[in-house]
Tab-separated table of C-alpha atoms and ligand atoms in Angstrom:
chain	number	residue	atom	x	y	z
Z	10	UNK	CA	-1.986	23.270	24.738
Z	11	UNK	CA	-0.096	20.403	24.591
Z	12	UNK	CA	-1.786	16.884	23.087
Z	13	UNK	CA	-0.925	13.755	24.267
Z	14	UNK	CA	-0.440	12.284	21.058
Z	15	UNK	CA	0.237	13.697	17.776
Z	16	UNK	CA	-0.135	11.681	14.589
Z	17	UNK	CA	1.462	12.833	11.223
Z	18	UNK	CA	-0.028	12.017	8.340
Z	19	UNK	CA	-3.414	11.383	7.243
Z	20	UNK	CA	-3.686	8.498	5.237
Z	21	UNK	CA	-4.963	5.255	5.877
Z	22	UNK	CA	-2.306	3.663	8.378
Z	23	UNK	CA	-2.193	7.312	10.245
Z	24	UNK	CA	-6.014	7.781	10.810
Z	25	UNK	CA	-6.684	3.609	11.690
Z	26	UNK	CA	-4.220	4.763	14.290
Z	27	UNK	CA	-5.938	7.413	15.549
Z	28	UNK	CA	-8.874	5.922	15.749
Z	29	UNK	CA	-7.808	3.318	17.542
Z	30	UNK	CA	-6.554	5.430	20.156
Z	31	UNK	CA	-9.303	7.057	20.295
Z	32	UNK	CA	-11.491	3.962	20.834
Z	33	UNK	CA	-9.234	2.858	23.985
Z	34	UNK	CA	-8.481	6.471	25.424
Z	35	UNK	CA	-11.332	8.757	24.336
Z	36	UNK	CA	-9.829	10.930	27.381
Z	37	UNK	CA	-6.231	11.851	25.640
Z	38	UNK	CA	-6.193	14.031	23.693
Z	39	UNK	CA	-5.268	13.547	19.950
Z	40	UNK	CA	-4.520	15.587	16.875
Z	41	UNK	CA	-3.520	14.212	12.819
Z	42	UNK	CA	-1.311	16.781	11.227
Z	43	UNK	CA	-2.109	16.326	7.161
Z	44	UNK	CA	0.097	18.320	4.919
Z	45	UNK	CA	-2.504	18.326	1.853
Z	46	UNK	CA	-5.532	20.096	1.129
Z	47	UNK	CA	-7.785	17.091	2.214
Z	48	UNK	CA	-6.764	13.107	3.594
Z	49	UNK	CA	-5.666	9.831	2.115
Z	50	UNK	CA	-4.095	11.898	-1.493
Z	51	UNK	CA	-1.173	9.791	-1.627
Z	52	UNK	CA	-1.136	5.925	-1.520
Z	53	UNK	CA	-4.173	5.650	0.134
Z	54	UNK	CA	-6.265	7.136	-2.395
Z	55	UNK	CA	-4.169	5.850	-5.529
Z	56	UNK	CA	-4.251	2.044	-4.908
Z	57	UNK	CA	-5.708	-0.944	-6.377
Z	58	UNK	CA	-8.383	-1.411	-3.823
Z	59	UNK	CA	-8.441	-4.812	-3.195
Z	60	UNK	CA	-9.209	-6.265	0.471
Z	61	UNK	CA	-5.746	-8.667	0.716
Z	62	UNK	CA	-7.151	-12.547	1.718
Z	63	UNK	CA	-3.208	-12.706	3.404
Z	64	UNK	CA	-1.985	-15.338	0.485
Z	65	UNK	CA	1.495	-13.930	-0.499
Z	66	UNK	CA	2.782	-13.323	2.885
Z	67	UNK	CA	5.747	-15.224	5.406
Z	68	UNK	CA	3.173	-17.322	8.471
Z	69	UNK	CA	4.326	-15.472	10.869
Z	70	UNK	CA	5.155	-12.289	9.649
Z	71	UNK	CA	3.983	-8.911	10.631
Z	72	UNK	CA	2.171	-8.730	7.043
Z	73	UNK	CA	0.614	-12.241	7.305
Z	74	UNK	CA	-0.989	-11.132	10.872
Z	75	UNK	CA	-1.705	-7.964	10.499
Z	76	UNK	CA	-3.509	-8.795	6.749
Z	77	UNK	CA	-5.410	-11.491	8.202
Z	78	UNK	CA	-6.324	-9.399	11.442
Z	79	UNK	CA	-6.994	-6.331	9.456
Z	80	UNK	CA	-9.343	-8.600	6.752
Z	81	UNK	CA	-11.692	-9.377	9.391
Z	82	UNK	CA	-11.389	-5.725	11.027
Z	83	UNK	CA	-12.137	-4.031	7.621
Z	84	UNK	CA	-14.854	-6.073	6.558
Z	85	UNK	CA	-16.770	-5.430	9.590
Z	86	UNK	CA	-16.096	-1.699	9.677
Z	87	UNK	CA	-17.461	-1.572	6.426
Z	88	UNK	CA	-20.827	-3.371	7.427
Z	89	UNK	CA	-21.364	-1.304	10.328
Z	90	UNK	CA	-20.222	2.158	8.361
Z	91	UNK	CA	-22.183	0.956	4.738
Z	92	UNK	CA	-19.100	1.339	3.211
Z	93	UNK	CA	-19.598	-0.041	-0.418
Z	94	UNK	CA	-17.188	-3.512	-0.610
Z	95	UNK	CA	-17.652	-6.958	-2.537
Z	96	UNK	CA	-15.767	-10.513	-1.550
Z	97	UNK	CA	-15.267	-11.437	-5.150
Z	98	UNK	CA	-12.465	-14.137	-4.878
Z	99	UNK	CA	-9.249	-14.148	-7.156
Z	100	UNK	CA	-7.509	-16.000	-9.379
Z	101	UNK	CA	-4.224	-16.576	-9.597
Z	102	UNK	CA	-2.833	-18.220	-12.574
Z	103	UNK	CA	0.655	-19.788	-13.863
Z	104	UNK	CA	1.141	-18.887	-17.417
Z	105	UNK	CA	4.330	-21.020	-17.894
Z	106	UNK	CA	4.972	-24.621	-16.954
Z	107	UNK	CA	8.275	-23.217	-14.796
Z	108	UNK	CA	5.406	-21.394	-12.269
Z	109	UNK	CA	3.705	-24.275	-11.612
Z	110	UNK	CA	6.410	-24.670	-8.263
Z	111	UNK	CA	6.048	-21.290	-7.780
Z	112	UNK	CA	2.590	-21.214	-7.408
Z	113	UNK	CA	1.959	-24.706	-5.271
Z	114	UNK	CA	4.161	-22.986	-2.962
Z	115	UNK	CA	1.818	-19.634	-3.036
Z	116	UNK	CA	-1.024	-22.361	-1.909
Z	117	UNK	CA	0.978	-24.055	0.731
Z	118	UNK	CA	1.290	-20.509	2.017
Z	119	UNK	CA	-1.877	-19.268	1.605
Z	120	UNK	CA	-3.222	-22.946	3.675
Z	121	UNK	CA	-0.359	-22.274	6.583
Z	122	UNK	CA	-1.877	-18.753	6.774
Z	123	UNK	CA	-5.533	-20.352	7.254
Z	124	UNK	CA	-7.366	-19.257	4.088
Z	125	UNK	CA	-9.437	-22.358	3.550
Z	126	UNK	CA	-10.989	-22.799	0.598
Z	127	UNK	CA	-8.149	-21.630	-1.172
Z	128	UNK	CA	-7.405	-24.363	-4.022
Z	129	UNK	CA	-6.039	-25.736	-7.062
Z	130	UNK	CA	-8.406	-25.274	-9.909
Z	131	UNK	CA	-8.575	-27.035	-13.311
Z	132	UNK	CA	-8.379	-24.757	-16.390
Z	133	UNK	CA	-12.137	-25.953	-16.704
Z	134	UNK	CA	-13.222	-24.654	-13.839
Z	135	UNK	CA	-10.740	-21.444	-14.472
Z	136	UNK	CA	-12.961	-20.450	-17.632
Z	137	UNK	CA	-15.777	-20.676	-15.445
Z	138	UNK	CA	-14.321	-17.655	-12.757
Z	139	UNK	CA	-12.716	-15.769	-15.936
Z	140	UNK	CA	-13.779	-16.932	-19.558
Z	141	UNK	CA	-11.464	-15.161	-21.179
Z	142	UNK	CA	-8.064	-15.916	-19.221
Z	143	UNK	CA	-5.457	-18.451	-20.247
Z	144	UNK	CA	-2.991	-20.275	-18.165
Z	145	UNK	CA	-1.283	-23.781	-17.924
Z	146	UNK	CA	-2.597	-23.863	-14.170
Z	147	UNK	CA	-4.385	-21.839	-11.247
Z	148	UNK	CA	-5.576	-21.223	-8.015
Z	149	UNK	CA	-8.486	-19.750	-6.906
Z	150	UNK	CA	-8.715	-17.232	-3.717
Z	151	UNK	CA	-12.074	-17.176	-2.461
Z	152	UNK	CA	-11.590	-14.295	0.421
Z	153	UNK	CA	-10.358	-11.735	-1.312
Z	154	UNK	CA	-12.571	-8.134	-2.149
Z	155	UNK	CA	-12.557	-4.950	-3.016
Z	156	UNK	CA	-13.205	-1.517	-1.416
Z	157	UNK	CA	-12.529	2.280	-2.142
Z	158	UNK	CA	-9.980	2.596	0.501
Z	159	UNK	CA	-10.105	6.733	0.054
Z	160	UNK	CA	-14.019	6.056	1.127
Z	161	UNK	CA	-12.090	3.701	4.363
Z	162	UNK	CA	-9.707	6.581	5.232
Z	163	UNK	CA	-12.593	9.227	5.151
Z	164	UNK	CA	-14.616	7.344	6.990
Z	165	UNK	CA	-11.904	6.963	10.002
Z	166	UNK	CA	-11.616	10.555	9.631
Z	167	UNK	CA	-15.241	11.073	10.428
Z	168	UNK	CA	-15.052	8.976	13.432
Z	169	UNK	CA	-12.032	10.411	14.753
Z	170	UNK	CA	-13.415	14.207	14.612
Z	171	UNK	CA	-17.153	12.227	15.936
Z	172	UNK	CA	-15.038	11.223	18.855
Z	173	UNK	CA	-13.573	14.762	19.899
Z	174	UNK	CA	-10.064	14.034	17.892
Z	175	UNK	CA	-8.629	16.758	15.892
Z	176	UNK	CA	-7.590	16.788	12.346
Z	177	UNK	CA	-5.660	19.423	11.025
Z	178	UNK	CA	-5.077	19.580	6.976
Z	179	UNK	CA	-2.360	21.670	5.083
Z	180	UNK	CA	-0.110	21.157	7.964
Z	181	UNK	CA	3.020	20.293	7.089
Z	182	UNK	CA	5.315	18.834	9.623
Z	183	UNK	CA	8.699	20.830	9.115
Z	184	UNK	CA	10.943	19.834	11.997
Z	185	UNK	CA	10.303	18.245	15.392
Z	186	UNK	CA	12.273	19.175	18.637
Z	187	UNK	CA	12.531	17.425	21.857
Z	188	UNK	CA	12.924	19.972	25.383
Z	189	UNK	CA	12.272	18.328	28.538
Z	190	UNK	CA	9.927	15.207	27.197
Z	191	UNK	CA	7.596	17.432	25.033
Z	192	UNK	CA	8.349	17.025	21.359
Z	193	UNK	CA	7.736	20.624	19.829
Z	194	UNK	CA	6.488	20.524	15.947
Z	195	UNK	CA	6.944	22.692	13.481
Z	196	UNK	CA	4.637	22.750	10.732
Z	197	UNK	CA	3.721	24.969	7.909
Z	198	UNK	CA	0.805	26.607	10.334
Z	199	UNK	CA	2.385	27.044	13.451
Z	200	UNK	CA	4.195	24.686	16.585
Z	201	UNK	CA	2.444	21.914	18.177
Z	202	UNK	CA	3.320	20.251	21.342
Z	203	UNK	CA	2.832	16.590	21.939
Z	204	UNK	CA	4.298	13.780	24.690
Z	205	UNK	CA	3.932	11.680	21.805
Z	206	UNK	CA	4.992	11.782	17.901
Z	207	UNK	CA	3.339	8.640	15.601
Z	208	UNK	CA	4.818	9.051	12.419
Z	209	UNK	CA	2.136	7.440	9.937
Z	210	UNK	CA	4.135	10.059	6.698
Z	211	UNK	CA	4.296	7.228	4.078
Z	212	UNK	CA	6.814	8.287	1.183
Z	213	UNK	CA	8.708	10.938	3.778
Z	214	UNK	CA	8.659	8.485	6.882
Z	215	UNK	CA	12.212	8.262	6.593
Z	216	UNK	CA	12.481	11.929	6.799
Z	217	UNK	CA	10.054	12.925	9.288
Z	218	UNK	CA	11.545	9.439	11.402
Z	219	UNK	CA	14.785	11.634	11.037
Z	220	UNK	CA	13.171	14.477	12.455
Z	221	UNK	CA	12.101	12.753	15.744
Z	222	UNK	CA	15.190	10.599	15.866
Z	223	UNK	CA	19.039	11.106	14.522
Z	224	UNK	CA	19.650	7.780	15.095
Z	225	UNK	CA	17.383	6.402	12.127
Z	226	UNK	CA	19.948	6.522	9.326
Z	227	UNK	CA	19.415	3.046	8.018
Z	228	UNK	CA	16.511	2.789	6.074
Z	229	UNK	CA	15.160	5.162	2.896
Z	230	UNK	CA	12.466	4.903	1.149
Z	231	UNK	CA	12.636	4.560	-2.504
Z	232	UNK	CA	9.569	5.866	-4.546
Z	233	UNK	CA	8.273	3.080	-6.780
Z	234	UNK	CA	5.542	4.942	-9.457
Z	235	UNK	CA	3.017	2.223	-10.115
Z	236	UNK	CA	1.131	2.976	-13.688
Z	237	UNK	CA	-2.079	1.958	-14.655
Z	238	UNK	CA	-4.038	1.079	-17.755
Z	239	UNK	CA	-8.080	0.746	-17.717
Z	240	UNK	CA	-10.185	-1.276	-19.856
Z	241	UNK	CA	-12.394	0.572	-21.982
Z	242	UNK	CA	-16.050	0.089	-20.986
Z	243	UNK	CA	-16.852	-2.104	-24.024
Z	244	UNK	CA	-14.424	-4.305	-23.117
Z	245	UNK	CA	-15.004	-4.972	-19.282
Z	246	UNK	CA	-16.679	-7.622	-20.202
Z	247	UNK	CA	-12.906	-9.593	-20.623
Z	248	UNK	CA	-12.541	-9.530	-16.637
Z	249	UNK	CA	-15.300	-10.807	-13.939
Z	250	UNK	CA	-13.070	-10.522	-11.310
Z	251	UNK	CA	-9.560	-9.990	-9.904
Z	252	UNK	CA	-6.641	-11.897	-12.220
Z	253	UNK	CA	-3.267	-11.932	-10.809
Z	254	UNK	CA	-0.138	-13.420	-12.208
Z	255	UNK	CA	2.563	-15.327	-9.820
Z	256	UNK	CA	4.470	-12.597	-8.555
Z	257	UNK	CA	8.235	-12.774	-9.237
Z	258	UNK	CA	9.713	-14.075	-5.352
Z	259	UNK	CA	12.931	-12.156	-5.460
Z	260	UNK	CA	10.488	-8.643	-6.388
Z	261	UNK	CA	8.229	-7.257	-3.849
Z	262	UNK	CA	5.580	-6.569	-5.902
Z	263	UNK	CA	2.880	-8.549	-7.180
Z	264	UNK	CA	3.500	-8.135	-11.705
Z	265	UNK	CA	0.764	-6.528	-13.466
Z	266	UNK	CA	-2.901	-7.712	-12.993
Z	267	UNK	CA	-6.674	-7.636	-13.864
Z	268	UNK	CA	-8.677	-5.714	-10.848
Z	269	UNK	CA	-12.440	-5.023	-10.972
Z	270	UNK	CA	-12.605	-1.654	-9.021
Z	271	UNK	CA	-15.421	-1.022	-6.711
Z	272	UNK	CA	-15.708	2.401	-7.733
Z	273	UNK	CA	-16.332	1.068	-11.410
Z	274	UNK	CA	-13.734	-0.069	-13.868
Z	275	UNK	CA	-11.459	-2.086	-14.508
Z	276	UNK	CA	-7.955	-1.412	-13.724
Z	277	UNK	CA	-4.748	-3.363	-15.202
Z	278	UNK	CA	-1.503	-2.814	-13.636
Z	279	UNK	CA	0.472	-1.542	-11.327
Z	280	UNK	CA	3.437	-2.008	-13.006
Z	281	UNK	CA	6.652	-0.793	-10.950
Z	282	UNK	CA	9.193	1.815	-11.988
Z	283	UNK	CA	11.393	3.902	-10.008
Z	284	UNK	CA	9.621	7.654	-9.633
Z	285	UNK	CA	12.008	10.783	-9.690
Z	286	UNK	CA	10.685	12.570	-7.406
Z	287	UNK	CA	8.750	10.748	-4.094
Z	288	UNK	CA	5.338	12.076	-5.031
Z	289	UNK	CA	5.602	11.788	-8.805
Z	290	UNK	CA	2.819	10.615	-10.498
Z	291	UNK	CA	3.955	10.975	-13.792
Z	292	UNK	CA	7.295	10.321	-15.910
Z	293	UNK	CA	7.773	14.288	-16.427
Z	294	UNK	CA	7.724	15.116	-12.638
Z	295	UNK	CA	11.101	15.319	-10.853
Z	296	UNK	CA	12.373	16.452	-7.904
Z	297	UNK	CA	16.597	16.612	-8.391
Z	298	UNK	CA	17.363	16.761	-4.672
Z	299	UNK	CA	14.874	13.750	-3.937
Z	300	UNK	CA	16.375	11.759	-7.004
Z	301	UNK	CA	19.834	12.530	-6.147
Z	302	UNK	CA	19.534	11.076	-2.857
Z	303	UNK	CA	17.866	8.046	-3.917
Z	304	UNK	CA	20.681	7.218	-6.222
Z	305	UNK	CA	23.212	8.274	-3.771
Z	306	UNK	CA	21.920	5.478	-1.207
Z	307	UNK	CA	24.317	2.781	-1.223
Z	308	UNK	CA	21.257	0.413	-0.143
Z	309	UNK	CA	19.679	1.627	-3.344
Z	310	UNK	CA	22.599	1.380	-6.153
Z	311	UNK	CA	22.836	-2.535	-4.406
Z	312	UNK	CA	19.128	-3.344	-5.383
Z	313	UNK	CA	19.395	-1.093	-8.751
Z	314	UNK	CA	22.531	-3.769	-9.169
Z	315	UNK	CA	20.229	-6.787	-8.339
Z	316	UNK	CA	17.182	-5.786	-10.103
Z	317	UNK	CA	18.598	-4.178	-12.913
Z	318	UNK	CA	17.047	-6.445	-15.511
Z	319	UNK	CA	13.280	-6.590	-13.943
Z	320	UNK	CA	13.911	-2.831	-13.824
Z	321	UNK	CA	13.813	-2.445	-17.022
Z	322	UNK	CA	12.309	-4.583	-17.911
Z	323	UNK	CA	9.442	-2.349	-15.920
Z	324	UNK	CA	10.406	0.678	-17.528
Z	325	UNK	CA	10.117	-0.252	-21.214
Z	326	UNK	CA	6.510	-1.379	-19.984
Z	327	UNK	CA	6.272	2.045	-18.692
Z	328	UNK	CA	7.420	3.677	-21.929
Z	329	UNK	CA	5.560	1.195	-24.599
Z	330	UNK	CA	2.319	0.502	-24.559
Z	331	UNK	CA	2.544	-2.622	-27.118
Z	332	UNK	CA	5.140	-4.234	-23.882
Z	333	UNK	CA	2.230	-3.411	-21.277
Z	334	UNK	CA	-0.417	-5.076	-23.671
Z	335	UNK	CA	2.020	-8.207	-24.377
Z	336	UNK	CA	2.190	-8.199	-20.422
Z	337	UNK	CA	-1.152	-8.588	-20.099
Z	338	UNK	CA	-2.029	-10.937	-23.193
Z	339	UNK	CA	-0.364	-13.516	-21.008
Z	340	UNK	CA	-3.502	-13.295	-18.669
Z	341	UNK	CA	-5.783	-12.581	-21.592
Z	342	UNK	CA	-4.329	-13.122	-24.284
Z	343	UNK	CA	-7.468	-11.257	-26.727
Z	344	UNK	CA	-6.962	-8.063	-25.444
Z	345	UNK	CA	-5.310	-5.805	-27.457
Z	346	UNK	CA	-3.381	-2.596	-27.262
Z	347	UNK	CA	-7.016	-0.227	-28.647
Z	348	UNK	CA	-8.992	-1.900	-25.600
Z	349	UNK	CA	-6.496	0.107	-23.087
Z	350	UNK	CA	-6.901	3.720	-21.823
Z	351	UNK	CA	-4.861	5.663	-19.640
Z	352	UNK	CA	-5.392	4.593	-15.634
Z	353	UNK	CA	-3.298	7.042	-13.433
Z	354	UNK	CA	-1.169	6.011	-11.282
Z	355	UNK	CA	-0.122	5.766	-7.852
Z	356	UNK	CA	3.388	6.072	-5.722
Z	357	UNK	CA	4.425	2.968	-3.474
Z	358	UNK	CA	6.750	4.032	-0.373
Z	359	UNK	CA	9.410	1.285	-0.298
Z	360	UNK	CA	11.626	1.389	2.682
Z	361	UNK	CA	15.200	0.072	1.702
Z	362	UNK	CA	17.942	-0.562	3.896
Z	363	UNK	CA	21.940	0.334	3.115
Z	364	UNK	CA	22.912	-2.890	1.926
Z	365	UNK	CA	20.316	-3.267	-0.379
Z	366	UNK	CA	17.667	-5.182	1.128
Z	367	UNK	CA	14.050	-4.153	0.523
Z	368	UNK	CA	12.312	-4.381	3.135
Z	369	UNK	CA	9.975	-7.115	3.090
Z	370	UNK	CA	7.821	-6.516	6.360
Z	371	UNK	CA	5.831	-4.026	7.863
Z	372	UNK	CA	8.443	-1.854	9.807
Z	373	UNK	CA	7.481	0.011	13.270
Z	374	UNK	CA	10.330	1.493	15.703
Z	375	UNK	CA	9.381	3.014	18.762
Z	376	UNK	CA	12.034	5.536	21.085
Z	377	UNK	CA	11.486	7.314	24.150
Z	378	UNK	CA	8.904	10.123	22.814
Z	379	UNK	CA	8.388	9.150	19.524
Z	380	UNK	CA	6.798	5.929	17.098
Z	381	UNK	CA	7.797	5.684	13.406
Z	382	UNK	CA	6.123	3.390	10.983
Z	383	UNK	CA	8.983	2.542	8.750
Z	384	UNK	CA	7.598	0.487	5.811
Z	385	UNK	CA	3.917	0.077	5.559
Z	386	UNK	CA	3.615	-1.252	1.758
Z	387	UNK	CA	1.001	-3.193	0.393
Z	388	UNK	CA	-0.941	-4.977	2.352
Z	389	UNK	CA	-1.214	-1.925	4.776
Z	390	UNK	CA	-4.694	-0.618	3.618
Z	391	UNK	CA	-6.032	-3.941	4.219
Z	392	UNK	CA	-4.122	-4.465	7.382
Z	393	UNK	CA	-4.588	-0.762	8.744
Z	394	UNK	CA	-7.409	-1.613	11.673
Z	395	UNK	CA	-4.480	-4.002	13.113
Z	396	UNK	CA	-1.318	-2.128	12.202
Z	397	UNK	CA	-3.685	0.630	14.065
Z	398	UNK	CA	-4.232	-1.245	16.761
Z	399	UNK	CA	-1.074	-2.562	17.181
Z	400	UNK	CA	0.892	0.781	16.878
Z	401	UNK	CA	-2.025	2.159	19.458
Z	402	UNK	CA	-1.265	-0.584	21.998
Z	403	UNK	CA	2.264	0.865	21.870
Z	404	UNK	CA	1.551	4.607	22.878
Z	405	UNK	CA	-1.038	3.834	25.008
Z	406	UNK	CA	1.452	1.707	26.989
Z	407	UNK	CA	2.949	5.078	27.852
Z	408	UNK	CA	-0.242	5.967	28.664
Z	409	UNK	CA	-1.300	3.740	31.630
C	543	FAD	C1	-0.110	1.451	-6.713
C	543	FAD	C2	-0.479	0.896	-5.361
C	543	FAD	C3	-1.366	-0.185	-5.249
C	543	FAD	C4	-1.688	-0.706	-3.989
C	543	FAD	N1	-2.657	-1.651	-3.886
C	543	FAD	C5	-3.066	-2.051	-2.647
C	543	FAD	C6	-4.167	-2.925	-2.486
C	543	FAD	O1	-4.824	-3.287	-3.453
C	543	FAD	N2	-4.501	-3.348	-1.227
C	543	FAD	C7	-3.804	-2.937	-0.121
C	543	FAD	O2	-4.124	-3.382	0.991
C	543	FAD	N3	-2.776	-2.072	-0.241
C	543	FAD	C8	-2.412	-1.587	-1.468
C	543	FAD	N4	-1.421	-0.683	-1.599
C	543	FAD	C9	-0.704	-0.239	-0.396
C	543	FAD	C10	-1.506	0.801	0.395
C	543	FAD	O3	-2.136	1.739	-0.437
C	543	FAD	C11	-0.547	1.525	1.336
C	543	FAD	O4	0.210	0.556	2.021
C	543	FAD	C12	-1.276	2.393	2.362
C	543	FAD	O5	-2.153	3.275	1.703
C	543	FAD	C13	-0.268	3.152	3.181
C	543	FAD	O6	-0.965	4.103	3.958
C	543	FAD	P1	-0.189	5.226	4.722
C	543	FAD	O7	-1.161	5.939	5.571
C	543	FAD	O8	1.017	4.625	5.363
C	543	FAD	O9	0.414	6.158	3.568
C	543	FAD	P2	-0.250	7.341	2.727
C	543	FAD	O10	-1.607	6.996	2.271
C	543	FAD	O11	0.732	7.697	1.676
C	543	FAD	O12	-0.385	8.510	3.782
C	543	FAD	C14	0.727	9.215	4.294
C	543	FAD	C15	0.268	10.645	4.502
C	543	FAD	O13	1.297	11.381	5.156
C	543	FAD	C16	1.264	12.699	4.668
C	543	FAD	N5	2.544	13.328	4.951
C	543	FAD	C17	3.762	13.003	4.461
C	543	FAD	N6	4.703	13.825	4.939
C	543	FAD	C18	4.083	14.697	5.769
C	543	FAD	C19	4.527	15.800	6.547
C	543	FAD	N7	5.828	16.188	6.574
C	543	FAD	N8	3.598	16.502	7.271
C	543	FAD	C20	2.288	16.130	7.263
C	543	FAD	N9	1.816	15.113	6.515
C	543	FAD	C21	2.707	14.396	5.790
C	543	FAD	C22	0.986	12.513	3.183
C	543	FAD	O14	0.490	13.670	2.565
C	543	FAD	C23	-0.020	11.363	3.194
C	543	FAD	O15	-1.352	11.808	3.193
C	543	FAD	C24	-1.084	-0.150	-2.831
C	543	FAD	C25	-0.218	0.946	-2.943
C	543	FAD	C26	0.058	1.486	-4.189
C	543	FAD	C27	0.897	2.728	-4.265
C-alpha cells in the first residue's frame, strides 16, 4: 500500500501534525513511524511542562506566532479533551541591578507580542506571588500554565488512531529512497511507501533530513542534556508558582528556574550541558560516534569557542550540587542544598549551523517529496497545534 503521507516520529510536534492532517483530509491516508516502545519518550515527555505565554520571543518570529497561536490552540484542546492544565502566571525576576535593562526589554517584548497584563511589579507585590523569592525587580506573566505534555502527545495519538490514522511504534526509520515520486522507507519492521515524508525526528532530524535529502548538510543538531533537581515535599511550600530568572540573551536557553509541575512537584532546573551521546540522559551515557561528530562540526567548535565560559560554567553546575543550590539561592535564597533531590533529566535537540550560529527559530524546509522540521526547541510543545497546522498546510498543498 502506499500512504499519502508518512510522518516520522512520534512526539509532540510529529503527532500535532498528524492530526492536523487528519482534521483537513480525513480521506488521505496517514501513518506515524515511532522508533520506541510507546510515543512522546524523548523531549516530549522529559520537559518542564509549562504552557509558554510567548514573552521571550522576536514579534515576528516563527516562535512568537506559532507560541501565541499554539497557547490558544492548546488550551482549548485541553478543555474539550479534560486534559489536566492550570494558568498560574510567572514571575520573572532581576536579581542584579545590571538586569534591570535586560528585563524592561523582556516586557517591551512580551507587550509587542500582545500579552496584556504583563507588568512591572514592586518587590511588595512580588512577595505576594512568591513569599519566599528575592530580587532587586520583577515582572509578572499572567498567561502562562502548566500541562503534562506526555498526557498532550497521548492524547493526539488517540485522536489520530479515532480518526482512521495509523501509528506504528518500534519502527525505526533506517534509510529513505526516492524511485519515481514514491519515497520508499526502511525501517526496523519492514519498507513503507509514502508520496510524502514529514520528518517530526527531534534529536536525529538532521539525520533522517539527510536521509530524504543530500542536500541538507548545513545544520546539526547538538544534544543539550538539561538536569533537574526537585524540591523535597516538605519544602514545596518555598514555590507557589513558576520563578524564572532573566535568561542570558546571547544563550538560548532560559537559566535555571522554579516550576510547579502539574503532575505534582516541584521541579528546579533545566540547567544546560552538552550530552555525549544525542539521547543521553545521564553523564555516564555516551555514544563515541555521535560525540565525535558533534565535536567535529565546525558550526559546533565556533559556539564551544563563544560559549566556552557559560559552558562551564553549566557543567560545574552539573557536577556540584553546592553550584546548582547557589544558582538557585539567587531566586530563593533559603533553600539549601538538603531541600534538593534528584529530578531526571531531559535532552534538548539544538539545531546548529556550520558557522556557529544556534539556531534561534523554529526551522521547517520543504523539497519536492519530502518536509523536515529542522529545529523545533522550546517553545514547540506549546506551539505544536500551530507548528502542526502550519507544517499540515504545507503537504496538503500537494494535496489539492
Ligand atoms: C529539558 C527540556 C525542557 C523543556 N521545557 C519546555 C516547556 O516547558 N514548554 C515547552 O513548550 N517546550 C519545552 N521544551 C521543548 C519541547 O519539549 C520540545 O520542543 C518538543 O517536545 C519537541 O517535540 P518533537 O516532537 O519535535 O520531539 P520529540 O518529543 O523528541 O519527538 C521526536 C520523536 O522522533 C522519534 N525518532 C527519532 N528518530 C527516529 C527514527 N529514525 N525513526 C522513528 N522515530 C524516530 C523519537 O523517538 C521521538 O519520539 C523543553 C525541552 C526540554 C528537553
Amino acid at each position: 500500500m502506499v500512504y499519502d503521507i508518512v510522518i516520522v516520529g512520534g512526539g509532540i510536534v510529529g503527532l500535532a501534525t498528524g492530526l492536523k492532517i487528519q482534521n483537513e483530509r480525513p480521506d488521505l491516508k496517514i501513518a506515524i513511524l515511532e522508533k520506541e516502545d510507546q510515543l512522546a519518550k524523548h523531549q516530549t515527555g522529559n520537559n518542564s511542562g509549562v504552557i509558554h505565554s510567548g514573552l521571550y520571543y522576536k514579534p515576528g518570529s516563527l516562535k512568537a506566532t506559532n507560541c501565541i497561536n499554539g497557547y490558544h490552540e492548546l488550551v482549548k484542546f485541553c478543555e474539550e479533551e479534560k486534559i489536566p492544565f492550570e494558568i498560574t502566571g510567572k514571575v520573572v525576576v532581576a536579581t542584579r541591578e545590571e538586569q534591570k535593562p535586560l528585563l524592561k526589554t523582556l516586557l517591551d517584548r512580551g507587550l509587542q507580542n500582545g500579552l496584556t497584563g504583563t507588568r512591572s511589579i514592586t518587590l511588595e507585590e512580588l512577595k505576594e506571588y512568591e513569599p519566599h523569592c528575592a530580587g532587586v525587580a520583577a515582572i509578572h506573566v499572567p498567561q502562562t500554565g502548566i500541562v503534562d505534555y506526555f498526557q498532550v502527545a497521548l492524547a493526539y495519538g488517540r485522536k489520530i488512531i479515532q480518526k482512521g490514522g495509523e501509528i506504528f511504534l518500534n519502527h525505526k526509520v533506517l534509510e529513505i529512497n526516492l524511485k519515481e515520486g514514491i519515497n520508499y522507507i526502511e525501517t526496523s519492521k519492514g519498507t513503507f511507501e509514502s508520496k510524502l515524508v514529514i520528518n517530526c525526528a527531534g534529536l536525529y532530524s538532521d539525520l533522517v533530513a539527510r536521509m530524504n535529502d543530500a542536500s541538507i548538510t548545513d545544520v546539526k543538531i547538538i544534544p543539550f542534556r538539561g538536569e533537574y533537581y526537585k524540591l523535597k515535599k516538605e519544602k514545596e511550600y518555598l514555590v507557589k508558582n513558576l520563578i524564572y530568572p532573566v535568561p542570558d540573551p546571547n544563550f538560548p536557553f532560559l537559566g535555571v528556574h522554579f516550576t510547579r509541575m502539574k503532575k505534582g512537584g516541584v521541579e528546579a532546573g533545566p540547567n544546560a550541558v552538552l550530552a555525549f551521546r544525542r539521547e543521553g540522559y545521564k553523564k555516564s551515557q555516551i555514544n563515541l560516534g555521535e560525540l565525535a561528530e558533534t565535536l567535529a562540526w565546525p558550526g559546533f567548535q565556533k559556539v564551544a569557542a563563544k560559549y566556552w565560559k557559560t559552558g562551564f560554567g553549566e557543567l560545574y553546575r552539573s557536577f556540584s550540587k553546592a553550584a546548582f543550590t547557589k544558582a538557585l539561592q539567587e531566586l530563593i535564597p533559603e533553600i539549601q542544598e538538603s531541600d534538593l533531590v534528584d529530578g531526571g533529566a531531559g535532552v534538548r535537540a539544538q539545531a546548529c549551523d556550520r558557522t556557529g550560529g544556534l539556531l534561534d527559530d523554529f526551522a521547517i524546509r520543504e523539497s519536492a517529496f519530502a518536509i523536515n522540521v529542522l529545529n523545533a526547541p522550546s517553545p514547540a510543545a506549546t506551539s505544536s497545534l500551530s507548528i502542526g497546522g502550519t507544517v499540515a498546510a504545507m503537504a496538503l498543498k500537494r494535496f489539492s
